[in-house]
Amino acid sequence: MRTVILTGAGISAESGVKTFRDSGGLWEGHDVRDVATPEAFERDPLLVQRFYDARRSQVRSVQPNDAHLALARLEAELGDDLLLVTQNVDDLHERAGSQRVLHMHGELLRARCLTCGERPGWADDLAHAPPCPACGEPRLRPDIVWFGEVPYHLEEIQEALFACELFAAIGTSGEVYPAAGFVAVAAAAGARTVELNLKASNVTDLFDEVHTGPATATVPRWADALLAGRG
Ligand code: OAD
């Protein structure tokens, strides 16, 4: 069955990565407008670089959880029939073993050069303005899609949504578009739609099926049932 799975911050919550909207509108102590917009970067690049340096180093200290692992198992069975689209910038899906992962909001472990456009893998800090490995200019920024910027891979995602028979959204609040609109696109294309979340999201009413609870409990159960159903 051609399946698209969209994940959000909720799938990494039990690994110890904070979600964006479950802590009073602040993200690790910052208003998102101060750290996640191109304007914020222009105004105070050092603050933004330090913020993402801290996130990058935090992500190295956490591990994939049972929900990430269940999705990797699902991919091992479904192969090319499964596309995993994540809004998360951590690498926990990859470390769990998923290979077909599209990071629509970018990746913490990647930088982007403002001079030459190269997007090198990047595990270290950026605040001290290291040179770009491709052009040598010290103008690397985090390869994160900030508010007001266009997400990555939209064409490929849309094609997969048009063709899918099953769409699942896991641990995402349905607050940020275009991801929040994927359920409607998949439903219009005739897919069955499933939401797995700790609580109702903004778009819960649009789903055919809803599983409420922590991702480490709901996702392995749902993935196992899906595989069992294939007989
Ligand atoms: P949010 O922080 O908006 O929402 C997190 C969702 O996860 C909520 O719906 C929670 O109910 C759910 N949740 C929390 N803990 C959970 C758990 N243990 N199990 C299952 N669900 C749980 O995060 P996103 O929807 O991912 O964009 O946010 C979307 C985008 O907004 C992010 O990618 C980021 C942000 O600003 C950019 O950085 C561009």
PDB file of N, CA, C and O and ligand atoms in Angstrom, residues 8-11 13-14 19-22 27 32 87-88 105 144-147 171-176 196-199 201 213-215, ligand 1:
ATOM      1  N   GLY A   8       6.055  15.074  13.201  1.00  0.00           N
ATOM      2  CA  GLY A   8       6.355  16.379  13.770  1.00  0.00           C
ATOM      3  C   GLY A   8       7.057  16.206  15.106  1.00  0.00           C
ATOM      4  O   GLY A   8       7.418  15.071  15.499  1.00  0.00           O
ATOM      5  N   ALA A   9       7.204  17.304  15.807  1.00  0.00           N
ATOM      6  CA  ALA A   9       8.008  17.313  17.035  1.00  0.00           C
ATOM      7  C   ALA A   9       7.555  16.265  18.057  1.00  0.00           C
ATOM      8  O   ALA A   9       8.374  15.767  18.838  1.00  0.00           O
ATOM      9  N   GLY A  10       6.261  15.906  18.032  1.00  0.00           N
ATOM     10  CA  GLY A  10       5.743  14.956  19.020  1.00  0.00           C
ATOM     11  C   GLY A  10       6.416  13.594  18.974  1.00  0.00           C
ATOM     12  O   GLY A  10       6.496  12.900  19.994  1.00  0.00           O
ATOM     13  N   ILE A  11       6.932  13.194  17.808  1.00  0.00           N
ATOM     14  CA  ILE A  11       7.544  11.858  17.736  1.00  0.00           C
ATOM     15  C   ILE A  11       8.907  11.849  18.456  1.00  0.00           C
ATOM     16  O   ILE A  11       9.365  10.818  18.932  1.00  0.00           O
ATOM     17  N   ALA A  13       9.495  13.835  21.113  1.00  0.00           N
ATOM     18  CA  ALA A  13       9.322  14.368  22.479  1.00  0.00           C
ATOM     19  C   ALA A  13       9.817  13.388  23.539  1.00  0.00           C
ATOM     20  O   ALA A  13      10.504  13.778  24.489  1.00  0.00           O
ATOM     21  N   GLU A  14       9.486  12.112  23.360  1.00  0.00           N
ATOM     22  CA  GLU A  14       9.881  11.136  24.382  1.00  0.00           C
ATOM     23  C   GLU A  14      11.364  10.761  24.300  1.00  0.00           C
ATOM     24  O   GLU A  14      11.869  10.049  25.164  1.00  0.00           O
ATOM     25  N   THR A  19       9.073  19.892  22.109  1.00  0.00           N
ATOM     26  CA  THR A  19       8.223  20.294  20.987  1.00  0.00           C
ATOM     27  C   THR A  19       8.178  21.824  20.951  1.00  0.00           C
ATOM     28  O   THR A  19       8.703  22.487  21.844  1.00  0.00           O
ATOM     29  N   PHE A  20       7.564  22.377  19.903  1.00  0.00           N
ATOM     30  CA  PHE A  20       7.564  23.832  19.755  1.00  0.00           C
ATOM     31  C   PHE A  20       6.452  24.495  20.549  1.00  0.00           C
ATOM     32  O   PHE A  20       6.623  25.553  21.114  1.00  0.00           O
ATOM     33  N   ARG A  21       5.279  23.839  20.564  1.00  0.00           N
ATOM     34  CA  ARG A  21       4.117  24.551  21.084  1.00  0.00           C
ATOM     35  C   ARG A  21       3.586  23.994  22.399  1.00  0.00           C
ATOM     36  O   ARG A  21       2.516  24.385  22.832  1.00  0.00           O
ATOM     37  N   ASP A  22       4.310  23.085  23.037  1.00  0.00           N
ATOM     38  CA  ASP A  22       3.807  22.521  24.290  1.00  0.00           C
ATOM     39  C   ASP A  22       4.394  23.215  25.511  1.00  0.00           C
ATOM     40  O   ASP A  22       4.222  22.774  26.630  1.00  0.00           O
ATOM     41  N   TRP A  27      10.172  28.340  22.613  1.00  0.00           N
ATOM     42  CA  TRP A  27      10.942  27.187  22.164  1.00  0.00           C
ATOM     43  C   TRP A  27      12.307  27.279  22.834  1.00  0.00           C
ATOM     44  O   TRP A  27      13.081  28.176  22.517  1.00  0.00           O
ATOM     45  N   VAL A  32       9.790  32.043  18.909  1.00  0.00           N
ATOM     46  CA  VAL A  32      10.291  31.579  17.609  1.00  0.00           C
ATOM     47  C   VAL A  32      10.665  32.735  16.679  1.00  0.00           C
ATOM     48  O   VAL A  32      11.569  32.596  15.861  1.00  0.00           O
ATOM     49  N   GLN A  87       8.911  17.062   9.590  1.00  0.00           N
ATOM     50  CA  GLN A  87       9.135  18.493   9.840  1.00  0.00           C
ATOM     51  C   GLN A  87      10.282  18.667  10.829  1.00  0.00           C
ATOM     52  O   GLN A  87      10.709  19.781  11.105  1.00  0.00           O
ATOM     53  N   ASN A  88      10.761  17.544  11.365  1.00  0.00           N
ATOM     54  CA  ASN A  88      11.787  17.633  12.402  1.00  0.00           C
ATOM     55  C   ASN A  88      13.162  17.866  11.798  1.00  0.00           C
ATOM     56  O   ASN A  88      13.479  17.370  10.722  1.00  0.00           O
ATOM     57  N   HIS A 105      11.727  20.756   6.619  1.00  0.00           N
ATOM     58  CA  HIS A 105      12.143  21.985   7.302  1.00  0.00           C
ATOM     59  C   HIS A 105      13.655  22.041   7.538  1.00  0.00           C
ATOM     60  O   HIS A 105      14.123  22.769   8.401  1.00  0.00           O
ATOM     61  N   ILE A 144      18.149  25.331   8.111  1.00  0.00           N
ATOM     62  CA  ILE A 144      16.816  25.196   8.695  1.00  0.00           C
ATOM     63  C   ILE A 144      15.886  26.094   7.900  1.00  0.00           C
ATOM     64  O   ILE A 144      16.268  27.225   7.555  1.00  0.00           O
ATOM     65  N   VAL A 145      14.690  25.588   7.595  1.00  0.00           N
ATOM     66  CA  VAL A 145      13.704  26.421   6.895  1.00  0.00           C
ATOM     67  C   VAL A 145      13.004  27.284   7.941  1.00  0.00           C
ATOM     68  O   VAL A 145      12.265  26.769   8.784  1.00  0.00           O
ATOM     69  N   TRP A 146      13.259  28.571   7.905  1.00  0.00           N
ATOM     70  CA  TRP A 146      12.655  29.467   8.889  1.00  0.00           C
ATOM     71  C   TRP A 146      11.295  29.958   8.392  1.00  0.00           C
ATOM     72  O   TRP A 146      10.954  29.800   7.210  1.00  0.00           O
ATOM     73  N   PHE A 147      10.529  30.552   9.315  1.00  0.00           N
ATOM     74  CA  PHE A 147       9.220  31.091   8.936  1.00  0.00           C
ATOM     75  C   PHE A 147       9.396  32.121   7.821  1.00  0.00           C
ATOM     76  O   PHE A 147      10.299  32.954   7.884  1.00  0.00           O
ATOM     77  N   GLY A 171       2.340  13.121  15.735  1.00  0.00           N
ATOM     78  CA  GLY A 171       2.960  14.105  16.621  1.00  0.00           C
ATOM     79  C   GLY A 171       3.159  15.469  16.006  1.00  0.00           C
ATOM     80  O   GLY A 171       4.193  16.092  16.207  1.00  0.00           O
ATOM     81  N   THR A 172       2.153  15.932  15.278  1.00  0.00           N
ATOM     82  CA  THR A 172       2.257  17.284  14.716  1.00  0.00           C
ATOM     83  C   THR A 172       0.970  18.053  14.992  1.00  0.00           C
ATOM     84  O   THR A 172      -0.128  17.495  14.893  1.00  0.00           O
ATOM     85  N   SER A 173       1.134  19.340  15.323  1.00  0.00           N
ATOM     86  CA  SER A 173       0.003  20.121  15.825  1.00  0.00           C
ATOM     87  C   SER A 173      -0.943  20.613  14.738  1.00  0.00           C
ATOM     88  O   SER A 173      -2.030  21.089  15.040  1.00  0.00           O
ATOM     89  N   GLY A 174      -0.523  20.514  13.479  1.00  0.00           N
ATOM     90  CA  GLY A 174      -1.383  21.012  12.403  1.00  0.00           C
ATOM     91  C   GLY A 174      -1.474  22.525  12.414  1.00  0.00           C
ATOM     92  O   GLY A 174      -2.448  23.117  11.948  1.00  0.00           O
ATOM     93  N   GLU A 175      -0.450  23.180  12.937  1.00  0.00           N
ATOM     94  CA  GLU A 175      -0.455  24.657  13.019  1.00  0.00           C
ATOM     95  C   GLU A 175       0.304  25.282  11.870  1.00  0.00           C
ATOM     96  O   GLU A 175       0.102  26.451  11.558  1.00  0.00           O
ATOM     97  N   VAL A 176       1.254  24.528  11.308  1.00  0.00           N
ATOM     98  CA  VAL A 176       2.155  25.143  10.325  1.00  0.00           C
ATOM     99  C   VAL A 176       1.907  24.570   8.929  1.00  0.00           C
ATOM    100  O   VAL A 176       1.964  23.350   8.730  1.00  0.00           O
ATOM    101  N   LEU A 196      -1.975  10.172  14.673  1.00  0.00           N
ATOM    102  CA  LEU A 196      -1.506   9.644  15.953  1.00  0.00           C
ATOM    103  C   LEU A 196      -0.918  10.816  16.724  1.00  0.00           C
ATOM    104  O   LEU A 196       0.039  11.450  16.263  1.00  0.00           O
ATOM    105  N   ASN A 197      -1.503  11.140  17.869  1.00  0.00           N
ATOM    106  CA  ASN A 197      -1.077  12.319  18.610  1.00  0.00           C
ATOM    107  C   ASN A 197      -1.437  12.141  20.077  1.00  0.00           C
ATOM    108  O   ASN A 197      -2.354  11.396  20.415  1.00  0.00           O
ATOM    109  N   LEU A 198      -0.721  12.830  20.921  1.00  0.00           N
ATOM    110  CA  LEU A 198      -0.993  12.815  22.357  1.00  0.00           C
ATOM    111  C   LEU A 198      -2.378  13.360  22.649  1.00  0.00           C
ATOM    112  O   LEU A 198      -3.062  12.938  23.578  1.00  0.00           O
ATOM    113  N   LYS A 199      -2.777  14.346  21.859  1.00  0.00           N
ATOM    114  CA  LYS A 199      -4.103  14.955  22.030  1.00  0.00           C
ATOM    115  C   LYS A 199      -4.584  15.457  20.672  1.00  0.00           C
ATOM    116  O   LYS A 199      -3.819  15.411  19.706  1.00  0.00           O
ATOM    117  N   SER A 201      -5.262  17.522  17.481  1.00  0.00           N
ATOM    118  CA  SER A 201      -4.508  18.594  16.837  1.00  0.00           C
ATOM    119  C   SER A 201      -5.497  19.600  16.247  1.00  0.00           C
ATOM    120  O   SER A 201      -6.706  19.429  16.375  1.00  0.00           O
ATOM    121  N   GLY A 213      -2.552   9.168  22.260  1.00  0.00           N
ATOM    122  CA  GLY A 213      -1.634   8.627  23.263  1.00  0.00           C
ATOM    123  C   GLY A 213      -0.209   8.981  22.888  1.00  0.00           C
ATOM    124  O   GLY A 213       0.039   9.573  21.830  1.00  0.00           O
ATOM    125  N   PRO A 214       0.748   8.631  23.765  1.00  0.00           N
ATOM    126  CA  PRO A 214       2.155   8.932  23.452  1.00  0.00           C
ATOM    127  C   PRO A 214       2.651   8.106  22.279  1.00  0.00           C
ATOM    128  O   PRO A 214       2.303   6.924  22.143  1.00  0.00           O
ATOM    129  N   ALA A 215       3.471   8.729  21.445  1.00  0.00           N
ATOM    130  CA  ALA A 215       3.916   8.087  20.203  1.00  0.00           C
ATOM    131  C   ALA A 215       4.607   6.744  20.454  1.00  0.00           C
ATOM    132  O   ALA A 215       4.440   5.808  19.666  1.00  0.00           O
TER     133      ALA A 215
HETATM  134  P1  OAD B   1       4.377  21.367  17.593  1.00  0.00           P
HETATM  135  O1  OAD B   1       5.199  21.681  18.790  1.00  0.00           O
HETATM  136  O2  OAD B   1       3.574  22.438  16.979  1.00  0.00           O
HETATM  137  O3  OAD B   1       3.374  20.212  17.979  1.00  0.00           O
HETATM  138  C1  OAD B   1       3.791  19.051  18.628  1.00  0.00           C
HETATM  139  C2  OAD B   1       2.671  18.051  18.560  1.00  0.00           C
HETATM  140  O4  OAD B   1       3.134  16.849  19.133  1.00  0.00           O
HETATM  141  C3  OAD B   1       1.415  18.474  19.362  1.00  0.00           C
HETATM  142  O5  OAD B   1       0.270  18.228  18.552  1.00  0.00           O
HETATM  143  C4  OAD B   1       1.440  17.556  20.582  1.00  0.00           C
HETATM  144  O6  OAD B   1       0.125  17.181  21.009  1.00  0.00           O
HETATM  145  C5  OAD B   1       2.162  16.331  20.020  1.00  0.00           C
HETATM  146  N1  OAD B   1       2.879  15.554  21.031  1.00  0.00           N
HETATM  147  C6  OAD B   1       3.610  15.997  22.085  1.00  0.00           C
HETATM  148  N2  OAD B   1       4.165  14.972  22.756  1.00  0.00           N
HETATM  149  C7  OAD B   1       3.782  13.849  22.107  1.00  0.00           C
HETATM  150  C8  OAD B   1       4.026  12.442  22.288  1.00  0.00           C
HETATM  151  N3  OAD B   1       4.780  11.990  23.291  1.00  0.00           N
HETATM  152  N4  OAD B   1       3.469  11.582  21.429  1.00  0.00           N
HETATM  153  C9  OAD B   1       2.686  12.006  20.393  1.00  0.00           C
HETATM  154  N5  OAD B   1       2.425  13.312  20.162  1.00  0.00           N
HETATM  155  C10 OAD B   1       2.963  14.211  20.996  1.00  0.00           C
HETATM  156  O7  OAD B   1       5.340  20.681  16.532  1.00  0.00           O
HETATM  157  P2  OAD B   1       5.172  20.499  14.956  1.00  0.00           P
HETATM  158  O8  OAD B   1       3.756  20.204  14.608  1.00  0.00           O
HETATM  159  O9  OAD B   1       6.205  19.550  14.519  1.00  0.00           O
HETATM  160  O10 OAD B   1       8.944  24.594  11.901  1.00  0.00           O
HETATM  161  O11 OAD B   1       5.546  21.951  14.463  1.00  0.00           O
HETATM  162  C11 OAD B   1       5.589  22.214  13.098  1.00  0.00           C
HETATM  163  C12 OAD B   1       6.667  23.193  12.787  1.00  0.00           C
HETATM  164  O12 OAD B   1       6.529  24.373  13.575  1.00  0.00           O
HETATM  165  C13 OAD B   1       8.074  22.748  13.110  1.00  0.00           C
HETATM  166  O13 OAD B   1       8.640  21.930  12.136  1.00  0.00           O
HETATM  167  C14 OAD B   1       8.817  24.026  13.206  1.00  0.00           C
HETATM  168  C15 OAD B   1       7.823  24.775  14.048  1.00  0.00           C
HETATM  169  O14 OAD B   1       7.927  26.091  14.083  1.00  0.00           O
HETATM  170  C16 OAD B   1      10.067  25.183  11.556  1.00  0.00           C
HETATM  171  O15 OAD B   1      11.059  25.245  12.258  1.00  0.00           O
HETATM  172  C17 OAD B   1      10.007  25.779  10.186  1.00  0.00           C
END
